[in-house]
Backbone as CSV, one residue per row, in Angstrom:
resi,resn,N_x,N_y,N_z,CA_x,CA_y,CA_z,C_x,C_y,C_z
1,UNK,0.835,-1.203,0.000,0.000,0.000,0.000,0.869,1.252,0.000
2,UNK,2.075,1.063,0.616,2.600,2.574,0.757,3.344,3.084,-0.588
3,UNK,4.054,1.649,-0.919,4.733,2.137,-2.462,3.277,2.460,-3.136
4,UNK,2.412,1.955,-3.131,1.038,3.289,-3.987,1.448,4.155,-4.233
5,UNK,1.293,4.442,-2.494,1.270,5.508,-2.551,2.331,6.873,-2.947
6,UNK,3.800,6.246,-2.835,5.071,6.706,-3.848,4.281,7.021,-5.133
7,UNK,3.640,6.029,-5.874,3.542,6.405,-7.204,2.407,7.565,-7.119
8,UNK,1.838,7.678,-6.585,0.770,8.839,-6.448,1.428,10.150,-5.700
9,UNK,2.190,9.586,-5.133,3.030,11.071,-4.603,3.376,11.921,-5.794
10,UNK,4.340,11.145,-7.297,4.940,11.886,-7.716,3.769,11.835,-8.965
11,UNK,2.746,11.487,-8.842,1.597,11.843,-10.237,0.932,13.071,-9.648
12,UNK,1.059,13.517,-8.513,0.455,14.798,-8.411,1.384,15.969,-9.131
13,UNK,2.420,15.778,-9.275,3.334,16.931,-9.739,3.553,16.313,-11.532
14,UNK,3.314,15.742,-12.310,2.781,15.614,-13.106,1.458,16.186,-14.506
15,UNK,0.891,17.215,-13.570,0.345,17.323,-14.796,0.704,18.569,-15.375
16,UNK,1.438,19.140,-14.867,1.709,20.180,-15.940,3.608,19.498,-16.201
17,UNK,3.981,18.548,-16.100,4.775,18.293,-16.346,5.516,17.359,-17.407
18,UNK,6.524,17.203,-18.085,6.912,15.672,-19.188,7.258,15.014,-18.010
19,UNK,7.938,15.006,-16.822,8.742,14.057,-16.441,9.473,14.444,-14.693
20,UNK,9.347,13.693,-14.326,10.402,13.914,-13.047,11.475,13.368,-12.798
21,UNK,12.761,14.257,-11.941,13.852,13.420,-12.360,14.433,13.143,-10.283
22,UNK,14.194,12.295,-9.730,14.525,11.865,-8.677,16.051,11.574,-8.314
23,UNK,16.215,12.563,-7.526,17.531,12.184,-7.102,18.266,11.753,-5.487
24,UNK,18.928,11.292,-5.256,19.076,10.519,-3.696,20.941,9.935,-3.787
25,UNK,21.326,10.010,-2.502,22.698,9.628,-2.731,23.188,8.437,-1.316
26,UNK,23.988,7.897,-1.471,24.504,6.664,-0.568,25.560,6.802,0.186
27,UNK,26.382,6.753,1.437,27.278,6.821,1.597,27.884,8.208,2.473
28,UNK,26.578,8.795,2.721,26.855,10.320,3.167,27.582,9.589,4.635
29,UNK,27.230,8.979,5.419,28.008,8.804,6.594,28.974,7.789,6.493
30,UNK,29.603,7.167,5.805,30.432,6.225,5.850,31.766,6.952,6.003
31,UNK,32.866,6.231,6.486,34.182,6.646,7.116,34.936,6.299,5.973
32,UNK,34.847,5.330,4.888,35.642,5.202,3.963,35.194,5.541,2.684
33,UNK,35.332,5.491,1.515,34.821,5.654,0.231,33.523,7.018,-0.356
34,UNK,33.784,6.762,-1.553,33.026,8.020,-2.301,32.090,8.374,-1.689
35,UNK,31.298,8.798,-1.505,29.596,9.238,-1.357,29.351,9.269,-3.150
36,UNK,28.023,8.460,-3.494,27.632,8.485,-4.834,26.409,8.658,-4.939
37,UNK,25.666,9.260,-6.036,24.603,9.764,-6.341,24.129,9.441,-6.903
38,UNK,22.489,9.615,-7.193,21.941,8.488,-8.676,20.804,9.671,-9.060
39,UNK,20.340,9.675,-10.324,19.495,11.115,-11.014,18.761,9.710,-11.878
40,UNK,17.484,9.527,-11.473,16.488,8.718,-12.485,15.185,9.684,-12.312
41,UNK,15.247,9.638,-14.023,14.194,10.677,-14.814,13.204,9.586,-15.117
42,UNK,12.092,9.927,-14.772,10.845,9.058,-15.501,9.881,9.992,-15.978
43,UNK,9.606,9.645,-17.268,8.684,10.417,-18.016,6.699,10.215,-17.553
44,UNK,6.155,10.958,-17.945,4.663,10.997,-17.518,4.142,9.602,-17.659
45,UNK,4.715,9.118,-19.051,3.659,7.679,-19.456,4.604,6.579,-18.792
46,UNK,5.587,6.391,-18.103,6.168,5.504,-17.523,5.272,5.405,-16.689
47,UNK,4.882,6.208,-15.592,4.303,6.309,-14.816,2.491,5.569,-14.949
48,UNK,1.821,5.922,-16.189,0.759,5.414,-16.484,0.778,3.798,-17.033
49,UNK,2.353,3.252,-17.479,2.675,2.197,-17.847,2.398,0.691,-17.233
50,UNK,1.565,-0.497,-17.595,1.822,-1.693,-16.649,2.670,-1.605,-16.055
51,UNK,3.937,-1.708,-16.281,4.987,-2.188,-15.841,5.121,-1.291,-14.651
52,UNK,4.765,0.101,-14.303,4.918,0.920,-12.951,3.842,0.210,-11.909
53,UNK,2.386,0.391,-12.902,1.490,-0.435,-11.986,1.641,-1.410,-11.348
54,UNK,2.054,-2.383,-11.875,2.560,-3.910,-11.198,3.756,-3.643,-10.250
55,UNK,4.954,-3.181,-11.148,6.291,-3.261,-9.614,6.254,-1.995,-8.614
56,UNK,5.735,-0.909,-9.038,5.637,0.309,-7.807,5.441,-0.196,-6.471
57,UNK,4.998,-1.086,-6.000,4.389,-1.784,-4.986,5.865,-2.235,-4.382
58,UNK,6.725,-2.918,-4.755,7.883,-3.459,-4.674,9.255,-2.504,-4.480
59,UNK,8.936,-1.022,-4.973,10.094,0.205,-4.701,9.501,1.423,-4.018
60,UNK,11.037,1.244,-2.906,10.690,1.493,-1.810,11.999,2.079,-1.353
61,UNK,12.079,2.955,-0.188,14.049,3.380,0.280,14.321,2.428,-0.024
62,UNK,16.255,2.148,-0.441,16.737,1.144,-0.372,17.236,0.508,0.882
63,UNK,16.922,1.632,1.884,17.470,1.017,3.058,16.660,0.069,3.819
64,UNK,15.013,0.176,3.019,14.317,-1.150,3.637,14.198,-1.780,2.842
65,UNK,15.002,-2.102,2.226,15.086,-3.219,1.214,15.787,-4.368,1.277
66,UNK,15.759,-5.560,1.755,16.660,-6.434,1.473,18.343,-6.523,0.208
67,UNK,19.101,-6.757,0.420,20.081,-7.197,-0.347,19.528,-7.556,-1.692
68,UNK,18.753,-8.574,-1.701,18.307,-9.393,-2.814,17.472,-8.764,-3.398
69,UNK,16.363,-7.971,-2.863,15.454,-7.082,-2.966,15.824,-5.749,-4.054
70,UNK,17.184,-5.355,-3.211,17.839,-3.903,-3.856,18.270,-4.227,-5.378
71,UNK,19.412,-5.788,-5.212,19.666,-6.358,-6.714,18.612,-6.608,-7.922
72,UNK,17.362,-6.825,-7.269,16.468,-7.598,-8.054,16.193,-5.678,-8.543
73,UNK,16.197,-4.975,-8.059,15.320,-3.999,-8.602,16.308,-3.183,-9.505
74,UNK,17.676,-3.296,-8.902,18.337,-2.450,-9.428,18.533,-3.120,-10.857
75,UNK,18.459,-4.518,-11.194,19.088,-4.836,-12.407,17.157,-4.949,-13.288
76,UNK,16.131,-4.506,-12.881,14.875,-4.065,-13.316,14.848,-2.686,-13.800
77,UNK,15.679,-1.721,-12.452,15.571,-0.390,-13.477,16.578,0.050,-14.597
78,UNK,17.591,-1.074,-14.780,18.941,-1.136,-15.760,18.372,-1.385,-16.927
79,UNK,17.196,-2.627,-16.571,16.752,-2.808,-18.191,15.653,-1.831,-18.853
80,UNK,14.621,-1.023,-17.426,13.911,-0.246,-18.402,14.946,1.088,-19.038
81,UNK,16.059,1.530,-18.264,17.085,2.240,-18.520,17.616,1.638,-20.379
82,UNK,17.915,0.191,-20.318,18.389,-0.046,-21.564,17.151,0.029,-22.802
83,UNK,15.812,-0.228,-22.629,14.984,-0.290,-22.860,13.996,1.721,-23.573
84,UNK,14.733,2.431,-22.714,14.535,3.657,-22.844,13.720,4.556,-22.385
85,UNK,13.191,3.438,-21.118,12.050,3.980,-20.550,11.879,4.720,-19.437
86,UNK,13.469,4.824,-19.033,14.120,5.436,-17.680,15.000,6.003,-17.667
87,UNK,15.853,7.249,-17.743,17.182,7.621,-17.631,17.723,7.738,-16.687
88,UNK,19.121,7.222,-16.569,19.579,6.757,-15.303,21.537,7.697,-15.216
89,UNK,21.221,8.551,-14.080,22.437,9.082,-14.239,23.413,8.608,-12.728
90,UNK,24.582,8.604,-12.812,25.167,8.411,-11.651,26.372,9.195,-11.365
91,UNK,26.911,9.750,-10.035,27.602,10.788,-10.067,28.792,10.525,-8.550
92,UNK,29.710,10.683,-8.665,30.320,10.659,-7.150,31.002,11.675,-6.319
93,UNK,31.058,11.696,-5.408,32.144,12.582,-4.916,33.116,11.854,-3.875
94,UNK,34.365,12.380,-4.526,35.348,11.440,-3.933,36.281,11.590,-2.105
95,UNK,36.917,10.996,-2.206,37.257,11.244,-0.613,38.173,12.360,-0.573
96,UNK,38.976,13.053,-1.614,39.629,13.983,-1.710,38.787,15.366,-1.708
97,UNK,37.626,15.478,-2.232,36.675,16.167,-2.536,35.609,16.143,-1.286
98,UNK,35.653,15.187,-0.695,35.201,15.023,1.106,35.822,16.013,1.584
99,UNK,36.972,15.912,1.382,38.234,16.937,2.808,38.051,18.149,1.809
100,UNK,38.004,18.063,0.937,38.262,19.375,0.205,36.728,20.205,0.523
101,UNK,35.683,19.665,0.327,34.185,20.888,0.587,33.667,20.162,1.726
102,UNK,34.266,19.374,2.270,32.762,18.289,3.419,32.149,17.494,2.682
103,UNK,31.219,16.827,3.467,30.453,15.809,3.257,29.541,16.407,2.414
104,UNK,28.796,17.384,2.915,27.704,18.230,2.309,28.195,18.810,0.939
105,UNK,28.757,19.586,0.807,29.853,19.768,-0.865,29.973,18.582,-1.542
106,UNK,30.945,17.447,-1.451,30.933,16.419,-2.260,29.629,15.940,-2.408
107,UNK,28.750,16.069,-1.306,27.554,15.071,-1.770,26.864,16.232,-3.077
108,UNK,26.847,17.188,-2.559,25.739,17.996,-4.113,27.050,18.385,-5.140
109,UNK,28.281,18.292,-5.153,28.791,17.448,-6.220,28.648,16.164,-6.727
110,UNK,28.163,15.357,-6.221,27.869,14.373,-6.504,26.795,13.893,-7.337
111,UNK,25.802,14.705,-6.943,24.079,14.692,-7.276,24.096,15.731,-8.611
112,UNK,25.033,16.969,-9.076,25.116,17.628,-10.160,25.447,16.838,-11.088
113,UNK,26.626,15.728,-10.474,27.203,14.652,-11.555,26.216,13.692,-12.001
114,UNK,25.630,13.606,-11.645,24.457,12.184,-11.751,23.309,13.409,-12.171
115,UNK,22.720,14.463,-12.253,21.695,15.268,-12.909,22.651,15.240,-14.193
116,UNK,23.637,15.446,-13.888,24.126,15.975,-15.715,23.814,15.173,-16.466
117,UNK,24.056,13.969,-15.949,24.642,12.614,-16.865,23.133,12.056,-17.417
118,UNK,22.056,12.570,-16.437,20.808,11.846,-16.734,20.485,12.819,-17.957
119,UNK,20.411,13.797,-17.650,20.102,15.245,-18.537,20.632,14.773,-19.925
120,UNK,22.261,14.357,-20.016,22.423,14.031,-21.653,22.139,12.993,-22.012
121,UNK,21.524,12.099,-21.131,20.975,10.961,-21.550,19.509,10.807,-22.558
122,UNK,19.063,11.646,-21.721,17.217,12.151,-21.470,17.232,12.534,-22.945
123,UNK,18.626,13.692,-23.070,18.277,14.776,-24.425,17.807,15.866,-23.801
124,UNK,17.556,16.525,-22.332,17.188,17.185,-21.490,17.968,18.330,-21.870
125,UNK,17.475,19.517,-21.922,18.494,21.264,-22.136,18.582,21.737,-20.646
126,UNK,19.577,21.633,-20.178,19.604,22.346,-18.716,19.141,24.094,-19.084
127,UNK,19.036,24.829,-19.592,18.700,25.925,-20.514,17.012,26.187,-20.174
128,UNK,16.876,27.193,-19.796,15.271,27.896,-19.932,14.993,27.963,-21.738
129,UNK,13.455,27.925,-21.817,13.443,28.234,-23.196,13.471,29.284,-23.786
130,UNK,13.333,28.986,-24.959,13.543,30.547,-25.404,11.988,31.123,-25.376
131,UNK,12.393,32.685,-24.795,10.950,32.756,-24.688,9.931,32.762,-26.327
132,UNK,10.393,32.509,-27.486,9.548,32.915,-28.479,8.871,31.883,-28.728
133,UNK,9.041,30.551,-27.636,9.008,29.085,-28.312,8.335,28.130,-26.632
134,UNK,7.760,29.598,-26.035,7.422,29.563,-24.939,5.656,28.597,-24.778
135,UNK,5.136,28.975,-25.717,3.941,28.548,-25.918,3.781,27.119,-26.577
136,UNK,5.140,26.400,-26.896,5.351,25.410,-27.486,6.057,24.310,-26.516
137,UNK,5.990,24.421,-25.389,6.518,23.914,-23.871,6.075,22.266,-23.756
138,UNK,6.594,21.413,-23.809,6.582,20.188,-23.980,6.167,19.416,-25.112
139,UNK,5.880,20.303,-25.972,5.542,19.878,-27.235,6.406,19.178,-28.417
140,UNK,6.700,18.773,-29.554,7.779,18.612,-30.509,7.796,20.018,-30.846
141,UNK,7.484,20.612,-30.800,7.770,21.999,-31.663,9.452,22.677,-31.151
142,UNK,9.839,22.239,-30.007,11.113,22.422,-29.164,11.844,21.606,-28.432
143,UNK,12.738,21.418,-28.738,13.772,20.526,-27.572,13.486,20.743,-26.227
144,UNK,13.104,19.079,-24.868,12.679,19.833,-24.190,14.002,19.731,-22.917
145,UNK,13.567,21.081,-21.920,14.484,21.647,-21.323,13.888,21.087,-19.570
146,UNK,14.717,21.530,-18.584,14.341,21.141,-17.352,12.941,22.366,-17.211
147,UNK,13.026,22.923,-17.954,11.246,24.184,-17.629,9.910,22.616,-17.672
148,UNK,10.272,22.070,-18.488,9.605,20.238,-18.536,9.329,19.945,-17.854
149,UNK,10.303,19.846,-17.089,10.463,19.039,-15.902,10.694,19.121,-14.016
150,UNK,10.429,18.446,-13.306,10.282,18.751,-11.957,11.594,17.905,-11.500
151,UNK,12.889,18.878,-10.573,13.607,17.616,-9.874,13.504,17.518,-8.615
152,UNK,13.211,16.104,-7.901,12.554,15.900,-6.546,13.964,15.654,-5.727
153,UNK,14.636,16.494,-5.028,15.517,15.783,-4.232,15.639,15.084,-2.600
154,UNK,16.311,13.772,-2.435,15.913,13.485,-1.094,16.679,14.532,0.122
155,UNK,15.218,14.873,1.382,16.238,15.890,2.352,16.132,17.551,2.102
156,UNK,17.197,17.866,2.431,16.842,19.313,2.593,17.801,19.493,1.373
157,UNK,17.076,21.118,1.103,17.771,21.650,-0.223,19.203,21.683,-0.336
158,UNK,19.403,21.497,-1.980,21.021,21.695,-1.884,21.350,23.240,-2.585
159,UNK,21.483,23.903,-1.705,21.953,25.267,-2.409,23.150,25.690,-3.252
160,UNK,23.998,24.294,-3.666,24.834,24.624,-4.815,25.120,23.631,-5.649
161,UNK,23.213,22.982,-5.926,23.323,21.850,-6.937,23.266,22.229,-8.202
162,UNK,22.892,23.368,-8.304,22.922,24.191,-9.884,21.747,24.566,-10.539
163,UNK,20.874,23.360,-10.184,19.960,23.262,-11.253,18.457,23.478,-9.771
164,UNK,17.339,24.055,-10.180,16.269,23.695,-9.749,15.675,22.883,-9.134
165,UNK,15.413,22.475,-7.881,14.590,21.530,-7.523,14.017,21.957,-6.222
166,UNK,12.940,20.948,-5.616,12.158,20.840,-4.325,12.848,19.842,-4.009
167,UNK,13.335,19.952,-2.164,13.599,19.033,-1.465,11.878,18.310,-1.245
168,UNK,12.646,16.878,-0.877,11.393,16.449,-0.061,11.957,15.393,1.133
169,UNK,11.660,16.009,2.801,12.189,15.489,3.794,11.765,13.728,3.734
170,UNK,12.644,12.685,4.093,12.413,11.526,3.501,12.193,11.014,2.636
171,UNK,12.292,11.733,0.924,12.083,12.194,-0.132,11.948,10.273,-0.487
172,UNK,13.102,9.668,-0.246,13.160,8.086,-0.035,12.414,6.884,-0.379
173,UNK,11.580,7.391,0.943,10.104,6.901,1.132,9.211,7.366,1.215
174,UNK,9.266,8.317,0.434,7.656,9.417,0.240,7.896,9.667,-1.609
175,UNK,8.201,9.760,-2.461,8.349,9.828,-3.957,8.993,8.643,-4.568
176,UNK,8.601,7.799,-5.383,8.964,6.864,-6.084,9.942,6.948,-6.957
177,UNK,10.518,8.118,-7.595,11.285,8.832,-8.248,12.653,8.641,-7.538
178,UNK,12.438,9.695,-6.067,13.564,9.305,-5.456,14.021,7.497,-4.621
179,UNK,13.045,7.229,-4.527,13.248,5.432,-3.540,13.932,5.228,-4.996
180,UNK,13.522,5.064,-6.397,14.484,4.374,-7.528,15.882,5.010,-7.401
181,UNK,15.966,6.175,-7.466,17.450,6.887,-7.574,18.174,6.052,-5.995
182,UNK,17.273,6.035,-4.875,18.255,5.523,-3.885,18.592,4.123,-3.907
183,UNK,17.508,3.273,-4.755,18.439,1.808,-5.258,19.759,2.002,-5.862
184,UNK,19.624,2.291,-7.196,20.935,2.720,-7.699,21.765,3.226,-7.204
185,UNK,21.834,4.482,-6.099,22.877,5.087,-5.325,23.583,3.795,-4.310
186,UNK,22.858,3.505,-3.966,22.568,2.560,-3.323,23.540,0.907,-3.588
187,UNK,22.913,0.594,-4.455,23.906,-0.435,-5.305,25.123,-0.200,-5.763
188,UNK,25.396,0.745,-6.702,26.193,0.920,-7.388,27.198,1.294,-6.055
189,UNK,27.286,1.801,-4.747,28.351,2.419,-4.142,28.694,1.077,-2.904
190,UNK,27.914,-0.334,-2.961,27.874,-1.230,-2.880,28.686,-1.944,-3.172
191,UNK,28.454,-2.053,-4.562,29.840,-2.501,-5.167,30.920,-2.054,-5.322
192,UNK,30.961,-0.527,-5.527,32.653,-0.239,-5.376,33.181,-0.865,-3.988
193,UNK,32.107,-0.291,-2.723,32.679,-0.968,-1.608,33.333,-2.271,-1.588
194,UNK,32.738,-3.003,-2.113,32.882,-4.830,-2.794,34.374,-4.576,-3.367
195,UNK,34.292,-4.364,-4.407,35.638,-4.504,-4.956,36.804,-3.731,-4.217
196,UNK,36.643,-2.737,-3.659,37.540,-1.951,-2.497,38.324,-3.168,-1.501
197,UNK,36.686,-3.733,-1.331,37.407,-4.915,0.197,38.636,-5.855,-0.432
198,UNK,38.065,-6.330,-1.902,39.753,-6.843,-2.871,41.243,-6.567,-2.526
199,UNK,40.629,-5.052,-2.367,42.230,-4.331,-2.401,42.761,-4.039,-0.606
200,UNK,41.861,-4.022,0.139,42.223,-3.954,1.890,41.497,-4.721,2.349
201,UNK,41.774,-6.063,2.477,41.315,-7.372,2.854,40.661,-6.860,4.903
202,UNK,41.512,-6.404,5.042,41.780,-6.247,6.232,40.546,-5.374,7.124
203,UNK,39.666,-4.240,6.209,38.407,-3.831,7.029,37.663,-3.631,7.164
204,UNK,37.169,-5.188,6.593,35.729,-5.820,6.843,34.539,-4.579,5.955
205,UNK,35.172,-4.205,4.542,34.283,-3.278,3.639,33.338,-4.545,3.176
206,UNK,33.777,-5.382,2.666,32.269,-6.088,2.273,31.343,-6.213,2.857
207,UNK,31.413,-6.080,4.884,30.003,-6.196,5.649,29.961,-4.856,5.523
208,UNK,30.704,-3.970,6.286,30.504,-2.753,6.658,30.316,-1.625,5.672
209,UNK,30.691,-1.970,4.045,30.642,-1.109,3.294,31.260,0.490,3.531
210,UNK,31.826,0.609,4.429,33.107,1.609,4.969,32.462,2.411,6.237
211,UNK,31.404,2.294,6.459,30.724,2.630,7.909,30.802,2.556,9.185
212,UNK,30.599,2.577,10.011,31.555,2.935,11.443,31.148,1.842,12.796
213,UNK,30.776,0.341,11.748,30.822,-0.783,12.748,31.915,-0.762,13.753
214,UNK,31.881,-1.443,14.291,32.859,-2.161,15.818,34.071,-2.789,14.487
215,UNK,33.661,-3.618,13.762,34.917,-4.193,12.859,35.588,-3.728,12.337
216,UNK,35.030,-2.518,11.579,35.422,-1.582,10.485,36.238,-0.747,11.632
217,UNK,35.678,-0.311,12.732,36.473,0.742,13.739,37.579,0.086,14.255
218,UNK,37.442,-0.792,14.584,38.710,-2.025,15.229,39.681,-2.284,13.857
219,UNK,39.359,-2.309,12.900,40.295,-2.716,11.369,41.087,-0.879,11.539
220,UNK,40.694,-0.223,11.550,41.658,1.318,11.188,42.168,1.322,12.593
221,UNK,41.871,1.044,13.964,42.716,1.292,15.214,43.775,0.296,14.744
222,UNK,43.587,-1.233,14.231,44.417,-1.869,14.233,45.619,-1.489,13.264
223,UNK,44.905,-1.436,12.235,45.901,-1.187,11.136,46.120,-0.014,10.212
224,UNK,45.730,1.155,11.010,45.569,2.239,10.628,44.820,2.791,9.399
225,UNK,44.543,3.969,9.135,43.742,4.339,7.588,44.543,4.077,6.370
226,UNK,43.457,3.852,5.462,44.356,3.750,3.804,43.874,5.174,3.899
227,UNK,44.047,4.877,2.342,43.621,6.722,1.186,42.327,6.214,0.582
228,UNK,41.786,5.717,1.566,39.948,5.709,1.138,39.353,5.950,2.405
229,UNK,40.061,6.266,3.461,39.106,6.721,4.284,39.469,8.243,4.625
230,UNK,38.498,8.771,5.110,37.892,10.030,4.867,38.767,10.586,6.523
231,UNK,39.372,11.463,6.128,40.684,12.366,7.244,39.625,13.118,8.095
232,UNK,38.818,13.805,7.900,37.311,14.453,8.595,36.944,13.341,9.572
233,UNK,36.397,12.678,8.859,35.326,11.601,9.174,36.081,10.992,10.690
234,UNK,37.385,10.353,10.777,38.365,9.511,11.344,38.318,10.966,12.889
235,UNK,38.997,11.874,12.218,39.070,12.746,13.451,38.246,13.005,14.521
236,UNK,36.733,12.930,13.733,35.668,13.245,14.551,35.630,12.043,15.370
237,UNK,35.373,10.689,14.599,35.238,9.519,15.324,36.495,9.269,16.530
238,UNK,37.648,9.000,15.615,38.619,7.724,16.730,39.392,9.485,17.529
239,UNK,38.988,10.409,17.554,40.079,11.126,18.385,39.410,11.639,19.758
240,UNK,37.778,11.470,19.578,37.032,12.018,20.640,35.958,11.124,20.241
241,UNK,35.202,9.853,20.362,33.669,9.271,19.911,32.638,9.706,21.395
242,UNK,32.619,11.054,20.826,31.497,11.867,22.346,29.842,11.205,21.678
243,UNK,28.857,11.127,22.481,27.670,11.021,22.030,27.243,11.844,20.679
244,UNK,27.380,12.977,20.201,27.412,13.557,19.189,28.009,12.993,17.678
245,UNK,29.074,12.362,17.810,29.636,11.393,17.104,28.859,10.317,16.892
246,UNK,28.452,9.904,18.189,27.474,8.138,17.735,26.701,8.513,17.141
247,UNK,25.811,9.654,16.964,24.622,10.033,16.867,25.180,10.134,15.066
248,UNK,25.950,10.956,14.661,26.389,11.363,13.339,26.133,10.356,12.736
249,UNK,27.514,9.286,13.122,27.682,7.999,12.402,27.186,6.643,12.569
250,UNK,26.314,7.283,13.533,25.197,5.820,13.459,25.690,4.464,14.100
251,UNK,26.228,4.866,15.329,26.997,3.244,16.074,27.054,3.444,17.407
């Protein structure tokens, strides 16, 4: 019933619209690796499509999602993505780019990277129209531009994402737009974690995915930080872990 209600969340902003483009990112509290972003655009008739009717029910945050759950969906929205029925952008911000703007900076670097990428996917004009071609606004008569379109982001606003949008607090699990973008964010920063653990056997990234477990915290006391974990992040935690800290990083 509640994923419904996702899909009815984002058909209210729909009718004067082609499309919404949901965006959500993974990794904002983790102690090691990128923070990554995901930008999925779905057009009006996706939305009116079987295929939304039937699985909407099934997407949901990825964080209540099972493992198997997140895979099964993520390699569902790959194919309507290959299929053309979804544009799917993805964007990161790296751990150098952590220390360099914060968490908050890399992450809406992150989310610009993943709007862009969906945008040249889409065929999307980041560009207002021209006004002479104003009356011709989602039509073929003009290439269409984000004036088209609505972008829903999860959380509070990002004031230097570039482009236009409405936050929406839990955006997650309240817009269907964004719960898809947070599979993909979601997955995709999953697996880098995955293949990361390849290269530092040693701290426990395949459970912890670089987050601030007892294992993962015990792996950097033991054997100190690589150059994937985040110099910010480490200070706050292992030099003072005051209640304010647990609270941040979630342990």
């Amino acid at each position: 019933m509640k994923s419904h209600r996702l899909r009815a969340y984002d058909r209210k902003y729909l009718k004067k619209r082609v499309g919404l483009i949901g965006v959500d990112e993974a990794g904002r509290g983790a102690l090691a690796g990128p923070v990554v972003a995901a930008a999925v655009a779905a057009r009006k008739d996706f939305y009116d499509s079987e295929w939304c009717k039937r699985n909407a029910s099934s997407i949901n945050d990825s964080k209540l999602l099972t493992l198997e759950q997140r895979e099964d969906l993520y390699a569902k929205l790959r194919w309507l993505e290959r299929e053309g029925r979804l544009f799917i952008g993805v964007g990161r911000g790296s751990v150098s780019e952590i220390e360099d703007h914060n968490i908050l900076g890399a992450t809406q670097i992150a989310m610009k990277r993943a709007v862009e990428e969906t945008l040249g996917a889409a065929t999307i004009s980041p560009h207002e129209p021209d006004p002479l071609f104003d009356q011709l606004a989602g039509t073929e008569g003009r290439p269409e531009t984000l004036f088209d379109w609505k972008i829903l982001v999860d959380g509070k606003p990002m004031k230097h994402l570039g482009y236009p949008h409405q936050a929406v607090v839990k955006g997650d699990s309240t817009a269907l737009c964004i719960a898809m973008a947070s599979i993909i964010a979601k997955v995709t920063r999953d697996r880098i974690m995955m293949a990361l653990d390849c290269e530092y056997p040693h701290y426990d990234l395949a459970s912890s995915k670089g987050y601030a477990t007892v294992l993962h915290r015990t792996a950097i006391l033991d054997n100190g930080p690589t150059n994937i974990h985040r110099p910010l992040f480490l200070r706050k935690l292992l030099e003072e872990p005051s209640e304010e800290c647990q609270e941040e990083f979630g342990f």
